[in-house]
XYZ file of C-alpha atoms in Angstrom:
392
model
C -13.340 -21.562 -16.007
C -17.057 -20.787 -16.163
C -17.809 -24.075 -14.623
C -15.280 -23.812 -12.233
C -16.771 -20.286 -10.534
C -20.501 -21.973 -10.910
C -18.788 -25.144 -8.609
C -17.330 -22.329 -6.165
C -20.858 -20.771 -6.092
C -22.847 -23.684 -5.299
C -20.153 -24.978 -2.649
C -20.165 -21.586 -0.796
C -23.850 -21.929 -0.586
C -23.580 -25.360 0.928
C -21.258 -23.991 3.584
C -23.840 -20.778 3.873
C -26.601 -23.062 4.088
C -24.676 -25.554 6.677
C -23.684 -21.994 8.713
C -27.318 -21.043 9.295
C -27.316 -22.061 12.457
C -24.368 -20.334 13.647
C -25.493 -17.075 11.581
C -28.825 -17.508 13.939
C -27.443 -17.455 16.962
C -24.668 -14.620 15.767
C -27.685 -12.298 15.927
C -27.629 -12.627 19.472
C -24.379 -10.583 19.428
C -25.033 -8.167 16.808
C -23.832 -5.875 15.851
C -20.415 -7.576 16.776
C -20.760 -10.098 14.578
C -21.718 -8.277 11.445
C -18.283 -6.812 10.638
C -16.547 -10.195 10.812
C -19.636 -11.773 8.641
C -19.936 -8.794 6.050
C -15.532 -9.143 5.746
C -16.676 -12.992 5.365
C -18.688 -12.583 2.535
C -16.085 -10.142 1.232
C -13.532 -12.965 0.701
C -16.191 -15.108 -0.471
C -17.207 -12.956 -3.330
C -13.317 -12.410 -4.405
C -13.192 -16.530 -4.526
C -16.380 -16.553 -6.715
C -14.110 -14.210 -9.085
C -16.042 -10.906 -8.042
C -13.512 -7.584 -7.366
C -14.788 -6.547 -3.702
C -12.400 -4.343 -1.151
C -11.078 -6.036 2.007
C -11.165 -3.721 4.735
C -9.807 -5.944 7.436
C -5.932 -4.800 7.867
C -3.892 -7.909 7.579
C -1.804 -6.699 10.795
C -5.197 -6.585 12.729
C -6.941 -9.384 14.285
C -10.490 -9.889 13.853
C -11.212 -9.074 17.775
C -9.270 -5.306 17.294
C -10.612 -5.033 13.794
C -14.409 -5.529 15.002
C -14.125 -3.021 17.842
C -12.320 -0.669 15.367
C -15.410 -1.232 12.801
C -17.647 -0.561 15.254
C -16.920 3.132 15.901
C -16.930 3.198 12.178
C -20.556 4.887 11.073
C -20.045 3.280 7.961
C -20.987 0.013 9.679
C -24.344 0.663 10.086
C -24.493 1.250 6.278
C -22.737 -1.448 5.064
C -21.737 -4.396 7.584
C -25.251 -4.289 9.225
C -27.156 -4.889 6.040
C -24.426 -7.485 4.600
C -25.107 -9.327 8.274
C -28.934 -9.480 7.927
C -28.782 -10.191 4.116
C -26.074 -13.449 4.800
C -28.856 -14.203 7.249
C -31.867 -14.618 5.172
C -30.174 -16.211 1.976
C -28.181 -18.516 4.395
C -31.795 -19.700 5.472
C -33.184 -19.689 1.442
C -30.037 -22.240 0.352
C -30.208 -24.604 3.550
C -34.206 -25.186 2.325
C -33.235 -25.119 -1.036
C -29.603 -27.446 -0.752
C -31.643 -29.604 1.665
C -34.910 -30.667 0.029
C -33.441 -29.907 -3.559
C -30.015 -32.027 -3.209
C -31.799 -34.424 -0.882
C -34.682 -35.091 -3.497
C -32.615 -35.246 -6.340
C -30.500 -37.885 -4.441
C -33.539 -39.685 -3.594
C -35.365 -39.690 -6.975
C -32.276 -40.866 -8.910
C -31.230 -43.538 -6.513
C -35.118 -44.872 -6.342
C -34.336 -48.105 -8.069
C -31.964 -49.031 -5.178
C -34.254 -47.760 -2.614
C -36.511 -50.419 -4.335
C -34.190 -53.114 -4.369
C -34.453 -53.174 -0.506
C -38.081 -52.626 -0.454
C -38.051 -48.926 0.425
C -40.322 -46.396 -1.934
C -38.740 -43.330 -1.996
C -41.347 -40.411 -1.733
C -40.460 -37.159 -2.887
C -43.000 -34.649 -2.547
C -46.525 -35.376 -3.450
C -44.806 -38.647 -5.532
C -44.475 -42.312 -4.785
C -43.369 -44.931 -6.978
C -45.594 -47.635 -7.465
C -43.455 -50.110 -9.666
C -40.300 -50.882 -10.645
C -40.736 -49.040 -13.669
C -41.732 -45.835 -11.983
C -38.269 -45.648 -10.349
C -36.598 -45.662 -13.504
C -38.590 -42.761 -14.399
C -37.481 -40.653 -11.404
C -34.113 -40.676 -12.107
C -34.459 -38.353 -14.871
C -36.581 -36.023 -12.957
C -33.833 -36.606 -10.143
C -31.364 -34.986 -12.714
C -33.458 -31.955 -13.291
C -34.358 -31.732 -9.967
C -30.676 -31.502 -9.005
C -29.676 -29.088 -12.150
C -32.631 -26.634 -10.549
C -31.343 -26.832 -7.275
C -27.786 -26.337 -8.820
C -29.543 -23.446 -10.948
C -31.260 -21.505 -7.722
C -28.187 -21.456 -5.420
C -26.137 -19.853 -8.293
C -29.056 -17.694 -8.527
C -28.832 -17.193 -5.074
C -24.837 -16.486 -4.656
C -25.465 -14.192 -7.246
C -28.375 -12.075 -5.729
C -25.609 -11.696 -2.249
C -23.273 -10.594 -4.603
C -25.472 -7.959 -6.199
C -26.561 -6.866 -2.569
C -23.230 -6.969 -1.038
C -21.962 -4.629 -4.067
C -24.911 -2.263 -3.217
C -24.579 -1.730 0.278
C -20.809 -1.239 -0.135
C -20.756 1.105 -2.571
C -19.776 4.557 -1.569
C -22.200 7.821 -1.887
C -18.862 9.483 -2.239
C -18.249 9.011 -6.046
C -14.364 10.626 -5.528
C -13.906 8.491 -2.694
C -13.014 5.358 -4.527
C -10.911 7.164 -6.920
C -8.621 8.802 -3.818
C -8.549 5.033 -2.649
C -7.083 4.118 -5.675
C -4.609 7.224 -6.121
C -3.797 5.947 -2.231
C -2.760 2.344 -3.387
C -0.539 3.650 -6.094
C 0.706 6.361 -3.650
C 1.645 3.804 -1.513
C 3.275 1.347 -3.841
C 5.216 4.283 -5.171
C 6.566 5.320 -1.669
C 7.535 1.535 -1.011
C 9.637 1.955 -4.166
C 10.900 5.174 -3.014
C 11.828 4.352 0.279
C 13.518 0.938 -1.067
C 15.740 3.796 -3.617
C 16.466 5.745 -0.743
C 17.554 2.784 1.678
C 19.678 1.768 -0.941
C 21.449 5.071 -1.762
C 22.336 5.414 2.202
C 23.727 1.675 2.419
C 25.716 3.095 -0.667
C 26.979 6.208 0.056
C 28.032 4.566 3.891
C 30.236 1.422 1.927
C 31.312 3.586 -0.317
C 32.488 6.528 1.157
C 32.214 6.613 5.518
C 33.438 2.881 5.064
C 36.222 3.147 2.665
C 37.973 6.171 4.667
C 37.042 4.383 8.278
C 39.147 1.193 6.829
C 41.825 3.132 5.567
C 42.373 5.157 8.737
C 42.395 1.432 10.738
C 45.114 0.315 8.292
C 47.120 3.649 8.604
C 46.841 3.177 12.287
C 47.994 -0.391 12.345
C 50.623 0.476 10.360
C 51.404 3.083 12.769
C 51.525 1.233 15.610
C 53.669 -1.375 13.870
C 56.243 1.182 12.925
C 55.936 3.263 16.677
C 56.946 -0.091 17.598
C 59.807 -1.014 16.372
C 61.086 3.026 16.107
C 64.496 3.703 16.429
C 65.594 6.392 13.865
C 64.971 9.291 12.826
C 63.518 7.785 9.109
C 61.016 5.587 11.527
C 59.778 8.973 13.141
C 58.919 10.710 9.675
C 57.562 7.669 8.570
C 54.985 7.933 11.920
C 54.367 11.286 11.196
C 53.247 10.747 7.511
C 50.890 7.990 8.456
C 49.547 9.943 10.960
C 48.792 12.585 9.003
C 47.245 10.399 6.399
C 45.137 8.471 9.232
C 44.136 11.975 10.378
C 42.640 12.783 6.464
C 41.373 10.245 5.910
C 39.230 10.287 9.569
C 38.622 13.968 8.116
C 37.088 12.710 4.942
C 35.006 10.307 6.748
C 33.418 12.397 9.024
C 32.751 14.884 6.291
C 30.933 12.313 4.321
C 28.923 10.770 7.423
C 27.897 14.743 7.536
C 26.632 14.715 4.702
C 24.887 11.532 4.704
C 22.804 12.487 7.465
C 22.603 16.014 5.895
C 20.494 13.889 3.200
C 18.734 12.254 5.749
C 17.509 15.102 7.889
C 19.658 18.649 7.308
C 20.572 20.064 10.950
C 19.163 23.646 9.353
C 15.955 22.556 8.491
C 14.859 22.004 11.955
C 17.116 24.765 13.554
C 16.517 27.601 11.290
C 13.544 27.457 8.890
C 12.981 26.250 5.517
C 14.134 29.168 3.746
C 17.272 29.260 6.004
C 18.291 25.450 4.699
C 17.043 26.168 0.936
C 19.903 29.078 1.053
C 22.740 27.244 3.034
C 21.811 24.106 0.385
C 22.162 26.396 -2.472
C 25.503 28.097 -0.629
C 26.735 24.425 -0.648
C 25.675 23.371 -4.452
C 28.365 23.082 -6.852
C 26.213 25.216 -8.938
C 25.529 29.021 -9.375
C 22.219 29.024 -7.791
C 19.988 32.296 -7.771
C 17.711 32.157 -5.404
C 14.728 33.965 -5.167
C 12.712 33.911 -1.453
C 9.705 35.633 0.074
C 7.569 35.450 2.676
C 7.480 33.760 6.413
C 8.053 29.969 6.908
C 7.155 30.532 10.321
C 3.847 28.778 9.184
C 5.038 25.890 7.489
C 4.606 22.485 9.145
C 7.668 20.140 9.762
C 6.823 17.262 6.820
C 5.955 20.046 4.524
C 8.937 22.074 4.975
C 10.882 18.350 4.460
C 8.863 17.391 1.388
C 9.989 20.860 -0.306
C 13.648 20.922 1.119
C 14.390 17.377 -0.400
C 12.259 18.590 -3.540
C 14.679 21.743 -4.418
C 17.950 19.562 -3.169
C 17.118 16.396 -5.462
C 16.259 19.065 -8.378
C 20.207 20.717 -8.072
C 21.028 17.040 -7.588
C 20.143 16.528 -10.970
C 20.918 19.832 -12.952
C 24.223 19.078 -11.851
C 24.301 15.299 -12.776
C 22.083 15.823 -16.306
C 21.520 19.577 -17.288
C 24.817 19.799 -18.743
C 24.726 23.821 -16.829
C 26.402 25.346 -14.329
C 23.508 27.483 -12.835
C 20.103 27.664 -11.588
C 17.313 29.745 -10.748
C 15.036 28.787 -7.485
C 11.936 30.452 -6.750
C 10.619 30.291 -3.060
C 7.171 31.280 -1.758
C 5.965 30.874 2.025
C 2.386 32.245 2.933
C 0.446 31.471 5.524
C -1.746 28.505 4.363
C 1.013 27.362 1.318
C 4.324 27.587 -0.146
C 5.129 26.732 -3.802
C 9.023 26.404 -5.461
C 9.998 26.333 -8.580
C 13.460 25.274 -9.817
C 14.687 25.799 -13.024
C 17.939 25.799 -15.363
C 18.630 26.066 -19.064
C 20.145 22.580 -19.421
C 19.089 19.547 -22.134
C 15.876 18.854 -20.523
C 14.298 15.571 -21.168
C 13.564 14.964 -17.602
C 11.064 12.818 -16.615
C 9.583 11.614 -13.423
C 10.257 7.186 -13.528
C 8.794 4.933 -11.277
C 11.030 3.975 -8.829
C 13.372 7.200 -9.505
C 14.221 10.483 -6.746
C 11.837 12.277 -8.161
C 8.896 9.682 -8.021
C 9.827 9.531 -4.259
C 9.420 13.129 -4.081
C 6.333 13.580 -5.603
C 4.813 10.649 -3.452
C 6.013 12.557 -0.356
C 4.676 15.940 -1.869
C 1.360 13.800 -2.120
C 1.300 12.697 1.041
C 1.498 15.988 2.937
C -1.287 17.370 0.538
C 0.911 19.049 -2.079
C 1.625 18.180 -5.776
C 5.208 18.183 -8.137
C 5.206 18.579 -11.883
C 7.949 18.739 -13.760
C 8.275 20.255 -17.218
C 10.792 19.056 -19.598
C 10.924 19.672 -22.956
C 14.231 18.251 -24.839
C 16.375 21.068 -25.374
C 14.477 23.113 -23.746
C 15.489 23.030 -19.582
C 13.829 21.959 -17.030
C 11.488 23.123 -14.879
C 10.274 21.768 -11.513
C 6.918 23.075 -9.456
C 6.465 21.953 -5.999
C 3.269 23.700 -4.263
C 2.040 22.351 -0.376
C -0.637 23.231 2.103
C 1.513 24.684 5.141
C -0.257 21.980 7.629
C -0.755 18.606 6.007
C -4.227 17.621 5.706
C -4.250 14.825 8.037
């Protein structure tokens, strides 16, 4: 493996080295060029097996993300000095790839070269008989392990300088990156949950009643058909009645379907408003506690805690093994925290991939935070706290 990254190294430096000439002329159009080389030498130091950061979106192309970079004052700290290091080493490992790799070449194939009457000079030496050329190719060797030796040396030195220019003077800035990339790997998963508990609650409830109603009606229409007696007319009337409950049923569920989605009294009447018509509507004895204005509260913050409190009775009612809860709601004028709590088994906890993960992801991403405390036997306990405006 070792030899294969040394191999990688050396060949990179070959294509620096054979690049010069278009990394000379690229300084005509600096500092356009230097994002596209510094992302260049990004992707060739994760080949080489070193852990660097792409910053080039795959969605953008390199003409959008250059422009983009070049607003960016971090260019001028980072891409800039990449550009003008790529530069100068490109220029060391074409001198050293050419004379070293060319020499080497030359001083072990010196024999042939004297077979057809040519002396091979390399540097300040000449060979001056037969047996002379046999005693270059050794030196050939070493000369070609040292050039071998320097351009590792050298891919090594860009990836010590690359490092240093990129790294950040913010020391919490590349541990918010990372809490970012799980963030968003943990909303993918959420999302994918939630996607799949609409498709399921539509075939299994909207879709079920819609079919039934289309059979009931066929059936109907079959039996309006061919009515004659007074049997045939009770028989329309109970199927219509049983088309018209089971169209009932479906449009109840589709309501509450897009309830989950997006609740009509969120955006109509205020967060504590929906928090109390969600409780109202809970199969459970909620008591719920509220003070203060939600005037203040953004839109995706009010959502984030709305979904927080309704997957909470969600699962009290699935798990707790209770009939009752207690919520807690505070609105001020820069937060608002909840808490909801019950006296069930407890146990709880907060899986990847589960409603809760989702919600704490989307608590996360307006700024806010969920915990959840769960002892066994002990209830449960859920804490949602927000900015009122998102930070972004």
């Amino acid at each position: 493996m070792a030899q294969i990254r040394i191999a990688r190294r050396v060949l990179t430096e070959c294509i620096a080295a054979m690049a010069f000439p278009i990394l000379l002329l690229s300084i005509l159009v600096a500092p356009v060029s230097a994002p596209v080389v510094a992302e260049t030498d990004r992707s060739r130091a994760r080949w080489c097996g070193v852990e660097t950061m792409p910053l080039k979106p795959s969605d953008h192309s390199w003409a959008q993300w250059a422009v983009f970079r070049l607003r960016s004052r971090s260019m001028w700290r980072t891409d800039l000095p990449v550009f003008v290091t790529a530069v100068l080493l490109s220029a060391l490992s074409l001198l050293v790839a050419f004379f070293g790799f060319i020499g080497a070449a030359a001083l072990v194939f010196s024999p042939v070269f004297w077979l057809f009457g040519i002396a091979a000079q390399v540097g300040p030496f000449t060979p001056e008989s037969v047996g002379e050329t046999f005693l270059a190719m050794p030196a050939g060797v070493v000369l070609g392990a040292v050039t071998t030796t320097v351009l590792t040396g050298t891919s090594f030195l860009r990836d010590f300088l690359l490092r240093a220019f990129s790294r950040s003077r913010d020391p919490d800035l590349l541990a918010k990156l990372e809490e970012l990339r799980a963030s968003r790997a943990s909303l993918t998963a959420a999302f994918e949950f939630e996607r799949q508990r609409i498709e399921r609650d539509l075939h299994d409830g909207a879709q079920q009643e819609l079919v039934a109603v289309v059979m009931r009606l066929g059936m109907l229409e079959a039996t309006a058909t061919a009515a004659g007696a007074a049997a045939d007319q009770e028989r329309i009337v109970r199927l219509a009645r049983q088309a018209q409950a089971h169209a009932e049923r479906a449009l109840e569920r589709l309501r509450d379907t897009v309830r989950d989605i997006h609740p009509r009294e969120l955006s109509d009447l205020g967060l504590i408003a929906a928090v109390r018509e969600l409780a109202a509507r809970s199969p459970l004895r909620v008591e719920l506690t509220s003070t203060g204005d939600d005037a203040q509260l953004s839109s995706p913050t009010a959502t984030a805690v709305y979904f927080t409190v309704s997957e909470a009775l969600t699962n009290i009612s699935k798990h707790a093994g209770v009939g009752s809860a207690r919520i807690d709601l505070r609105c001020a004028t820069t937060d608002v925290h909840v808490r909801v709590h019950d006296d069930g088994v407890g146990g709880a906890r907060i899986d990847t991939g589960s409603g809760l993960a989702g919600l704490r992801e989307r608590m996360r991403s307006v700024g806010g935070n969920l915990e959840i405390i769960s002892p066994p036997d002990g209830g449960t306990l859920v804490v949602a706290s927000a900015p009122s405006q998102p930070p972004w």
